[in-house]
Coordinates of C-alpha atoms in Angstrom, one line a residue:
M10 CA 6.0 15.1 -13.0
R11 CA 7.8 12.7 -10.4
L12 CA 4.8 11.8 -8.2
V13 CA 4.9 9.5 -5.0
H14 CA 2.1 7.6 -5.0
L15 CA 0.7 7.1 -0.8
D16 CA -1.5 4.9 -1.8
L17 CA -3.8 4.7 1.8
K18 CA -5.5 1.0 1.3
G19 CA -3.7 -0.3 4.4
A20 CA -0.7 1.6 6.8
A21 CA -1.9 4.7 6.3
P22 CA 0.5 6.9 8.5
R23 CA -0.4 9.8 10.7
V24 CA -0.2 13.2 9.5
S25 CA 2.6 14.0 12.0
Y26 CA 4.8 11.6 10.2
L27 CA 4.2 13.4 6.4
E28 CA 5.0 16.4 8.4
E29 CA 8.9 14.5 8.3
V30 CA 8.7 12.7 5.4
F31 CA 6.9 15.8 2.9
P32 CA 10.4 17.5 3.6
L33 CA 12.2 14.6 2.6
L34 CA 10.7 13.8 -0.5
S35 CA 11.2 17.5 -1.8
Q36 CA 14.7 17.1 -1.3
L37 CA 15.0 13.8 -3.2
G38 CA 14.0 15.4 -6.4
A39 CA 9.8 14.7 -5.9
N40 CA 7.2 17.7 -7.0
G41 CA 4.5 16.4 -6.7
V42 CA 2.2 13.3 -4.1
L43 CA -0.2 11.4 -5.5
I44 CA -2.8 10.7 -2.5
E45 CA -5.3 7.9 -3.4
Y46 CA -7.0 7.7 0.3
E47 CA -9.9 5.4 -0.3
D48 CA -11.4 5.2 3.0
M49 CA -8.9 6.9 4.6
F50 CA -11.1 9.9 3.6
P51 CA -13.8 12.1 6.1
F52 CA -16.8 10.8 3.6
K53 CA -19.7 12.6 4.9
G54 CA -23.9 12.6 4.5
E55 CA -24.6 8.7 2.9
L56 CA -20.8 8.2 2.4
E57 CA -20.2 8.3 5.8
I58 CA -19.9 4.0 5.8
L59 CA -17.5 4.0 3.2
R60 CA -14.7 6.2 5.9
S61 CA -12.7 4.1 8.1
P62 CA -12.8 4.0 11.8
Y63 CA -9.0 6.1 11.6
A64 CA -9.9 7.9 8.3
Y65 CA -8.0 11.3 8.6
S66 CA -10.0 14.2 9.3
E67 CA -11.0 17.5 7.4
E68 CA -8.7 19.2 9.0
D69 CA -5.9 16.6 8.4
I70 CA -6.6 16.5 5.0
E71 CA -6.4 20.7 5.0
R72 CA -3.1 19.9 7.1
I73 CA -1.6 17.9 4.4
Q74 CA -2.4 20.1 1.6
Q75 CA -0.9 22.8 3.3
L76 CA 2.6 20.7 4.2
A77 CA 2.6 19.9 0.7
E78 CA 2.6 23.6 -0.6
L79 CA 5.0 24.6 1.6
H80 CA 7.3 22.0 0.5
K81 CA 6.5 22.0 -2.9
L82 CA 4.8 19.7 -4.1
E83 CA 1.1 19.3 -5.8
V84 CA -1.4 17.5 -4.6
V85 CA -3.0 15.0 -6.9
P86 CA -6.3 13.2 -5.1
L87 CA -6.9 9.4 -6.7
V88 CA -10.1 8.5 -7.2
Q89 CA -10.8 5.0 -8.3
T90 CA -13.9 5.5 -10.8
F91 CA -14.1 2.0 -12.6
G92 CA -12.2 -1.1 -10.7
H93 CA -10.0 -1.4 -7.4
V94 CA -13.7 -0.5 -5.6
E95 CA -13.1 -3.6 -3.2
V96 CA -10.4 -1.8 -1.7
G97 CA -10.4 -0.4 2.3
G98 CA -8.1 -1.4 5.1
P99 CA -9.3 -3.9 8.1
G100 CA -11.0 -2.5 10.9
P101 CA -10.2 -1.9 14.4
G102 CA -11.5 -3.7 17.5
P103 CA -11.4 -2.5 20.8
A104 CA -9.0 -0.3 20.4
S105 CA -9.2 3.4 19.2
R106 CA -6.6 6.1 18.5
G107 CA -4.9 6.3 21.8
G108 CA -6.2 2.7 23.2
A109 CA -4.2 -0.1 25.2
P110 CA -1.6 -1.4 22.7
G111 CA -2.0 -4.9 21.9
A112 CA -6.6 -4.6 22.4
P113 CA -7.5 -7.8 20.4
L114 CA -9.3 -6.9 16.9
T115 CA -12.4 -8.4 16.5
A116 CA -14.6 -6.1 14.0
P117 CA -14.9 -6.6 11.1
P118 CA -12.6 -5.3 8.3
T119 CA -13.9 -2.0 6.5
Q120 CA -15.4 -2.1 3.9
F121 CA -15.3 0.4 0.8
I122 CA -17.7 0.8 -1.6
L123 CA -18.8 -2.7 -3.5
K124 CA -18.1 -4.5 0.3
H125 CA -21.2 -3.0 1.5
E126 CA -24.6 -4.1 0.7
K127 CA -26.1 -0.8 0.1
Y128 CA -24.1 -1.2 -2.8
Q129 CA -23.6 -4.1 -4.1
H130 CA -26.2 -3.5 -6.8
L131 CA -23.3 -2.1 -8.7
R132 CA -21.3 -4.8 -8.7
E133 CA -20.2 -5.5 -12.4
V134 CA -20.4 -9.5 -11.1
E135 CA -22.3 -9.9 -8.5
R136 CA -19.7 -12.1 -6.6
F137 CA -17.2 -9.5 -7.1
P138 CA -16.9 -6.2 -5.4
N139 CA -13.7 -5.4 -7.8
S140 CA -15.6 -3.4 -10.4
F141 CA -18.4 -0.8 -11.3
N142 CA -21.2 -2.2 -13.4
P143 CA -21.2 1.1 -16.1
H144 CA -24.8 0.3 -17.2
A145 CA -26.1 0.7 -13.7
P146 CA -27.2 4.6 -13.3
D147 CA -26.9 4.5 -9.8
T148 CA -23.0 3.8 -10.8
L149 CA -22.2 7.2 -12.3
A150 CA -25.0 9.3 -9.6
L151 CA -22.6 7.6 -6.4
L152 CA -19.4 8.8 -8.5
K153 CA -20.2 12.2 -8.6
S154 CA -21.0 12.1 -5.4
I155 CA -17.5 10.9 -4.4
L156 CA -15.5 12.7 -6.8
S157 CA -17.4 16.0 -5.8
Q158 CA -16.3 15.4 -2.0
V159 CA -12.6 14.6 -2.5
M160 CA -12.3 17.6 -4.5
E161 CA -14.3 19.8 -2.6
K162 CA -11.8 19.2 0.1
H163 CA -8.7 19.9 -2.8
K164 CA -9.7 23.2 -4.8
R165 CA -6.0 23.8 -4.9
S166 CA -5.2 21.0 -7.0
T167 CA -5.0 21.2 -10.5
W168 CA -5.0 17.2 -11.4
I169 CA -6.8 14.6 -10.3
H170 CA -6.3 10.9 -11.3
I171 CA -9.5 8.5 -12.0
G172 CA -7.6 5.7 -11.8
A173 CA -9.6 3.5 -14.5
D174 CA -7.0 0.6 -14.2
E175 CA -7.2 -3.7 -13.7
V176 CA -10.9 -3.8 -13.9
F177 CA -10.9 -6.9 -13.3
H178 CA -14.5 -9.0 -14.7
L179 CA -15.5 -6.3 -17.3
G180 CA -17.9 -7.7 -20.1
E181 CA -18.7 -11.0 -17.7
G182 CA -22.3 -9.4 -16.4
M183 CA -25.5 -9.6 -17.4
D184 CA -26.1 -6.3 -18.2
S185 CA -22.6 -6.1 -20.1
K186 CA -23.4 -9.3 -22.1
N187 CA -27.0 -7.6 -22.8
W188 CA -25.5 -4.2 -23.9
M189 CA -23.0 -6.0 -26.4
S190 CA -25.4 -8.0 -28.0
R191 CA -27.6 -5.0 -28.4
N192 CA -25.4 -2.5 -29.9
K193 CA -22.5 -5.2 -31.5
G194 CA -20.3 -3.6 -29.1
D195 CA -16.8 -4.8 -27.1
T196 CA -15.4 -4.7 -23.8
G197 CA -13.1 -1.7 -25.0
T198 CA -16.0 0.4 -26.5
M199 CA -17.8 -0.2 -22.7
Y200 CA -15.3 0.9 -21.1
L201 CA -14.8 4.1 -23.0
N202 CA -17.8 4.7 -22.7
H203 CA -18.1 4.8 -19.2
I204 CA -14.7 6.6 -18.9
K205 CA -16.5 9.9 -21.0
E206 CA -19.2 10.1 -18.5
V207 CA -16.5 10.2 -15.7
L208 CA -14.4 12.8 -18.0
G209 CA -18.0 15.0 -19.1
F210 CA -18.7 15.8 -15.1
I211 CA -15.6 16.5 -14.2
S212 CA -15.0 18.8 -17.7
T213 CA -18.5 20.2 -16.8
Q214 CA -17.9 20.7 -13.0
Y215 CA -14.4 21.4 -12.5
W216 CA -13.0 24.0 -15.7
G217 CA -9.7 23.3 -16.0
L218 CA -8.8 20.6 -13.4
R219 CA -6.6 18.1 -15.6
V220 CA -7.8 14.4 -15.3
L221 CA -5.1 11.6 -15.2
M222 CA -5.8 7.6 -15.8
W223 CA -3.7 4.3 -15.9
D224 CA -3.0 3.4 -19.3
D225 CA -3.6 -0.8 -18.7
M226 CA -7.5 -1.1 -19.8
L227 CA -6.2 1.0 -23.1
R228 CA -3.3 -1.2 -24.3
K229 CA -6.0 -3.9 -24.9
I230 CA -7.9 -1.6 -27.3
S231 CA -7.2 -0.8 -31.2
V232 CA -6.0 2.1 -32.5
G233 CA -9.0 2.5 -34.4
A234 CA -10.9 2.5 -31.2
L235 CA -8.6 5.1 -29.4
R236 CA -8.6 7.1 -32.5
G237 CA -12.7 7.3 -32.6
E238 CA -12.7 8.4 -29.3
R239 CA -12.2 12.4 -27.8
M240 CA -11.0 11.5 -24.6
G241 CA -8.3 14.2 -24.8
M242 CA -8.5 15.8 -21.6
A243 CA -7.1 12.9 -20.2
V244 CA -3.8 12.5 -19.6
V245 CA -2.5 9.0 -20.2
A246 CA 0.0 7.2 -17.4
P247 CA 1.8 4.3 -18.7
K248 CA 1.5 1.4 -15.6
L249 CA 5.3 0.4 -16.6
G250 CA 7.5 -1.7 -14.0
V251 CA 6.8 -0.4 -10.4
L252 CA 9.5 1.9 -9.4
A253 CA 9.6 1.9 -5.7
A254 CA 6.8 0.2 -5.2
P255 CA 6.4 -2.7 -2.3
S256 CA 7.1 -6.9 -3.5
G257 CA 3.7 -7.7 -3.7
H258 CA 2.5 -4.8 -6.5
P259 CA 1.9 -7.0 -10.2
G260 CA 5.1 -5.0 -11.4
S261 CA 7.4 -6.4 -8.9
H262 CA 7.1 -10.1 -10.0
T263 CA 7.4 -11.7 -6.3
R264 CA 4.7 -12.2 -3.9
P265 CA 2.2 -10.0 -2.1
C266 CA 3.6 -10.6 1.6
H267 CA 6.8 -9.3 1.5
N268 CA 7.8 -6.9 3.4
W269 CA 11.1 -5.7 2.2
P270 CA 12.2 -3.8 -0.8
R271 CA 14.4 -5.5 -3.4
C272 CA 16.4 -2.3 -4.3
A273 CA 18.5 -3.1 -7.1
S274 CA 15.4 -4.4 -9.7
R275 CA 13.7 -1.0 -9.2
A276 CA 16.1 1.1 -9.9
S277 CA 16.8 -0.5 -12.9
S278 CA 13.3 -0.8 -13.8
S279 CA 13.1 3.4 -13.9
P280 CA 12.9 4.8 -17.3
A281 CA 15.8 5.9 -16.4
G282 CA 18.1 2.9 -15.1
R283 CA 16.7 0.8 -18.3
G284 CA 19.4 0.4 -20.7
E285 CA 18.8 1.4 -24.8
G286 CA 16.5 -1.3 -26.5
Q287 CA 14.3 -1.9 -23.1
Q288 CA 10.3 -1.3 -22.8
D289 CA 10.0 2.4 -24.1
P290 CA 7.3 4.1 -21.2
C291 CA 5.4 4.6 -24.0
P292 CA 2.5 2.1 -25.6
P293 CA 3.2 2.3 -28.9
Q294 CA -0.4 1.5 -30.0
C295 CA -1.7 4.8 -27.9
P296 CA -1.9 7.7 -30.9
P297 CA 0.2 10.9 -29.8
S298 CA -3.3 12.8 -29.7
L299 CA -4.1 11.1 -26.7
V300 CA -1.0 10.6 -24.6
Q301 CA -0.2 14.1 -23.7
E302 CA 2.6 13.6 -21.1
V303 CA 4.0 11.2 -19.2
M304 CA 3.9 10.9 -15.5
V305 CA 6.8 9.2 -13.5
W306 CA 5.2 7.7 -10.6
L307 CA 6.7 6.3 -7.6
V308 CA 4.3 4.3 -5.7
S309 CA 4.4 3.8 -1.4
L310 CA 1.8 1.1 -1.5
H311 CA 1.0 -0.9 2.0
R312 CA -0.9 -3.5 0.6
Y313 CA -1.6 -5.4 -3.0
D314 CA -5.6 -5.2 -2.7
H315 CA -7.8 -5.6 0.6
Y316 CA -8.5 -9.2 0.7
S317 CA -4.0 -9.5 0.7
V318 CA -1.9 -8.8 4.0
L319 CA 0.3 -5.6 4.5
C320 CA 3.5 -5.4 3.0
E321 CA 6.4 -2.7 2.9
L322 CA 5.4 -0.2 5.1
L323 CA 6.8 3.2 4.6
P324 CA 9.9 4.1 6.9
V325 CA 11.0 0.7 5.2
G326 CA 10.6 1.7 2.0
I327 CA 12.0 4.9 1.8
P328 CA 15.8 4.0 0.5
S329 CA 14.1 2.0 -2.1
L330 CA 12.1 5.3 -3.2
A331 CA 15.5 7.5 -2.0
I332 CA 17.2 5.3 -5.0
C333 CA 14.4 5.3 -7.8
L334 CA 13.5 9.3 -7.1
Q335 CA 17.7 10.0 -7.5
T336 CA 17.9 7.9 -10.6
L337 CA 15.2 9.8 -12.4
V338 CA 16.7 13.2 -11.1
N339 CA 19.7 12.3 -12.2
G340 CA 19.2 9.9 -15.1
G341 CA 21.2 6.7 -13.9
F342 CA 22.5 5.6 -10.5
T343 CA 25.4 6.9 -10.3
E344 CA 28.3 7.5 -7.9
E345 CA 27.7 10.9 -7.1
T346 CA 23.7 9.9 -7.0
K347 CA 24.7 7.1 -4.7
R348 CA 26.4 9.6 -2.6
K349 CA 23.9 11.6 -2.3
V350 CA 21.2 9.4 -1.1
L351 CA 23.6 8.3 1.5
D352 CA 23.8 11.7 2.5
T353 CA 20.3 12.6 2.5
L354 CA 19.4 9.5 4.3
G355 CA 22.2 9.4 6.8
F356 CA 24.3 5.6 5.9
Q357 CA 27.9 5.0 5.5
S358 CA 27.0 3.0 2.4
M359 CA 24.7 1.0 0.4
Q360 CA 24.6 -2.9 -0.9
L361 CA 21.6 -3.0 -4.4
E362 CA 21.8 -6.7 -4.5
Q363 CA 21.0 -7.2 -1.2
S364 CA 18.5 -4.9 -0.9
T365 CA 20.7 -3.4 2.8
C366 CA 22.2 0.0 3.8
E367 CA 24.7 0.2 6.3
G368 CA 24.4 2.8 9.6
R369 CA 22.2 4.1 11.4
G370 CA 20.5 6.1 9.1
A371 CA 18.7 10.2 9.6
F372 CA 15.8 9.8 8.2
P373 CA 11.6 9.5 9.4
G374 CA 11.3 6.1 10.7
A375 CA 15.2 4.8 9.9
E376 CA 14.1 2.9 13.8
I377 CA 11.3 1.1 12.2
Y378 CA 13.4 0.2 9.1
H379 CA 16.1 -1.0 10.8
M380 CA 13.7 -2.9 13.4
V381 CA 11.7 -4.4 10.4
E382 CA 15.4 -5.6 9.4
Q383 CA 15.9 -7.7 12.7
V384 CA 12.7 -9.3 12.4
N385 CA 13.3 -10.4 8.7
G386 CA 16.7 -11.6 9.7
H387 CA 17.0 -13.1 12.7
L388 CA 13.5 -13.6 14.6
K389 CA 12.0 -16.3 12.6
E390 CA 15.3 -18.5 12.7
S391 CA 16.3 -17.7 16.4
I392 CA 13.3 -19.0 17.9
L393 CA 12.4 -22.1 15.5
K394 CA 16.2 -23.1 15.8
T395 CA 15.7 -22.9 19.6
L396 CA 12.6 -25.3 19.2
E397 CA 14.4 -27.7 16.6
E398 CA 17.6 -27.8 17.4
E399 CA 17.7 -28.0 21.4
S400 CA 17.9 -31.8 21.9
A401 CA 16.7 -31.5 25.5
I402 CA 13.7 -29.7 24.4
K403 CA 13.3 -32.6 21.5
G404 CA 14.0 -35.3 23.6
W405 CA 12.3 -33.9 27.2
F406 CA 10.5 -31.4 26.4
S407 CA 8.4 -32.4 23.9
P408 CA 4.6 -31.3 22.7
Y409 CA 3.8 -35.1 24.4
H410 CA 5.1 -33.4 27.8
R411 CA 3.8 -29.9 27.8
K412 CA 0.4 -31.3 27.0
R413 CA 0.6 -33.7 30.2
Q414 CA 2.8 -31.1 32.2
F415 CA 5.6 -33.5 33.4
G416 CA 9.1 -33.5 32.9
N417 CA 12.7 -34.1 34.5
P418 CA 13.7 -30.9 35.9
R419 CA 16.9 -32.1 35.2
N420 CA 16.5 -32.4 32.0
M421 CA 14.6 -28.5 31.8
E422 CA 17.4 -26.4 33.2
T423 CA 19.6 -27.7 30.6
F424 CA 17.4 -25.4 28.0
G425 CA 15.8 -23.3 30.3
S426 CA 17.9 -20.5 31.3
K427 CA 18.3 -20.0 27.5
V428 CA 14.8 -20.1 26.4
L429 CA 13.9 -17.4 28.9
K430 CA 17.0 -15.5 27.6
L431 CA 15.7 -15.7 24.3
H432 CA 12.2 -14.6 25.4
E433 CA 12.7 -11.7 27.5
D434 CA 15.0 -10.2 24.5
W435 CA 12.7 -10.6 22.1
E436 CA 9.9 -9.4 24.5
S437 CA 11.9 -6.3 25.1
F438 CA 12.5 -5.9 21.3
V439 CA 9.0 -6.5 20.0
H440 CA 7.7 -3.8 23.0
D441 CA 10.1 -0.9 21.8
L442 CA 9.4 -1.9 17.8
R443 CA 5.3 -1.2 18.9
A444 CA 6.2 2.2 20.4
H445 CA 8.0 3.1 17.6
L446 CA 5.4 1.8 14.9
E447 CA 2.3 3.6 17.1
R448 CA 4.0 7.1 16.4
V449 CA 4.1 6.5 12.9
Y450 CA 0.5 3.9 12.2
F451 CA -2.7 3.8 13.5
P452 CA -3.6 1.0 16.1
D453 CA -5.1 -1.3 13.5
T454 CA -1.9 -1.2 11.3
V455 CA 0.3 -2.4 14.7
E456 CA -1.7 -4.8 15.5
E457 CA -1.9 -6.0 11.8
W458 CA 2.2 -5.7 11.2
M459 CA 2.7 -7.8 14.2
E460 CA 0.4 -10.7 13.7
E461 CA 1.4 -11.3 10.0
N462 CA 5.3 -10.8 11.2
V463 CA 5.9 -11.4 14.7
N464 CA 3.1 -13.1 16.5
P465 CA 3.5 -16.6 13.9
Y466 CA 7.1 -17.1 15.8
L467 CA 7.2 -15.1 18.7
D468 CA 4.1 -16.6 20.0
Q469 CA 5.7 -20.5 19.4
L470 CA 7.8 -19.1 22.2
R471 CA 5.5 -17.6 24.5
D472 CA 3.7 -21.0 24.4
L473 CA 7.2 -22.7 25.3
V474 CA 7.9 -20.5 28.5
R475 CA 4.2 -20.8 29.3
D476 CA 4.8 -24.2 29.6
Y477 CA 8.1 -24.7 31.2
R478 CA 7.2 -22.0 33.9

């Protein structure tokens, strides 16, 4: 299984963009998409409070599955059932679908599950919204409702992924401490008990539905404990190095604010790209009866978690994703593999170590790829160079002068035309960038990305031009 993981906790693309991307994923060798909807799912009834104002409609969910089927991509919905239940994207302000570009976002962030006061009592530790308390009776009832609504809209799916990774603070809550004391148990047993309850519900309610889960929590549990549990219906998906994730993911050893891929490290971290003697994808402590299959997953993660900033946008990550998919399909990144990637994406050449591709590009979102490259490589540098190295500005138009609104016109003319031209060029560029982003993303994503990556520098230039005029 070569699944591309679409993690929609941030920068969820419009369905119209997925219409362009799905055929590309299939062409590059993917045979499925693992969709972690988070607050983009159209929850209804009591669960409606979990959905983003920009959530996909029921018609959108059906359209996504039709597109996947058309391009021979298995759809695997992912529902977090233990940890990672704090997530959800920032909420919109006055802007809405089709709203005015640039409208300020003043509303509080979208809250997902354990951020809500309604579900706060289900936290393992009251202070932290990350993980469920497995002992609270309402926890399983809530999960059953969520799973039921998601599966109701995915009747064609033969797999479901229950997450179950990174259950932070498990065992630290008072209920868990009391349980371990009474039962002489440990966090491993407690973890397995909860997972078995989730699996039991799925096997009873959805006969034949196969289950995937991450393996990182299982790595902490002894072989004896694992052998004693009957979890054979769950397929363990190893969380080895992240293959095509944004640089902020834990598997990529960088920071959550990076918005450009590290192509060389990702290609070499794939099972096909690793040399002999490197980490085997199957954790050695898991008994063969537990690990039935290995799923190779490529992730498109736009946000480390809800509390972090956006990292790479999907159009920016497509070349990295293409490299990793083709490396997996062909058993290595050969010259032939490289040529297939270049031809498919419409590039002339690529430099893996520099994570750059030369050429116009002919893939969905290529314009965004190049424009983000310009922002990363030139926006900050060009503006700060002008503001900090232009001697006439430092000497005759300092913050002191600007605050008191006085200056020598003769000296101001020495830098005025240069600053105005720089401002005009970047404003025109950003206008075009926003237009391209709005064709792919909803207004909240566009505003957040601009606030994080463009405005910190362009606003300095805007302020200088305002004061100059």
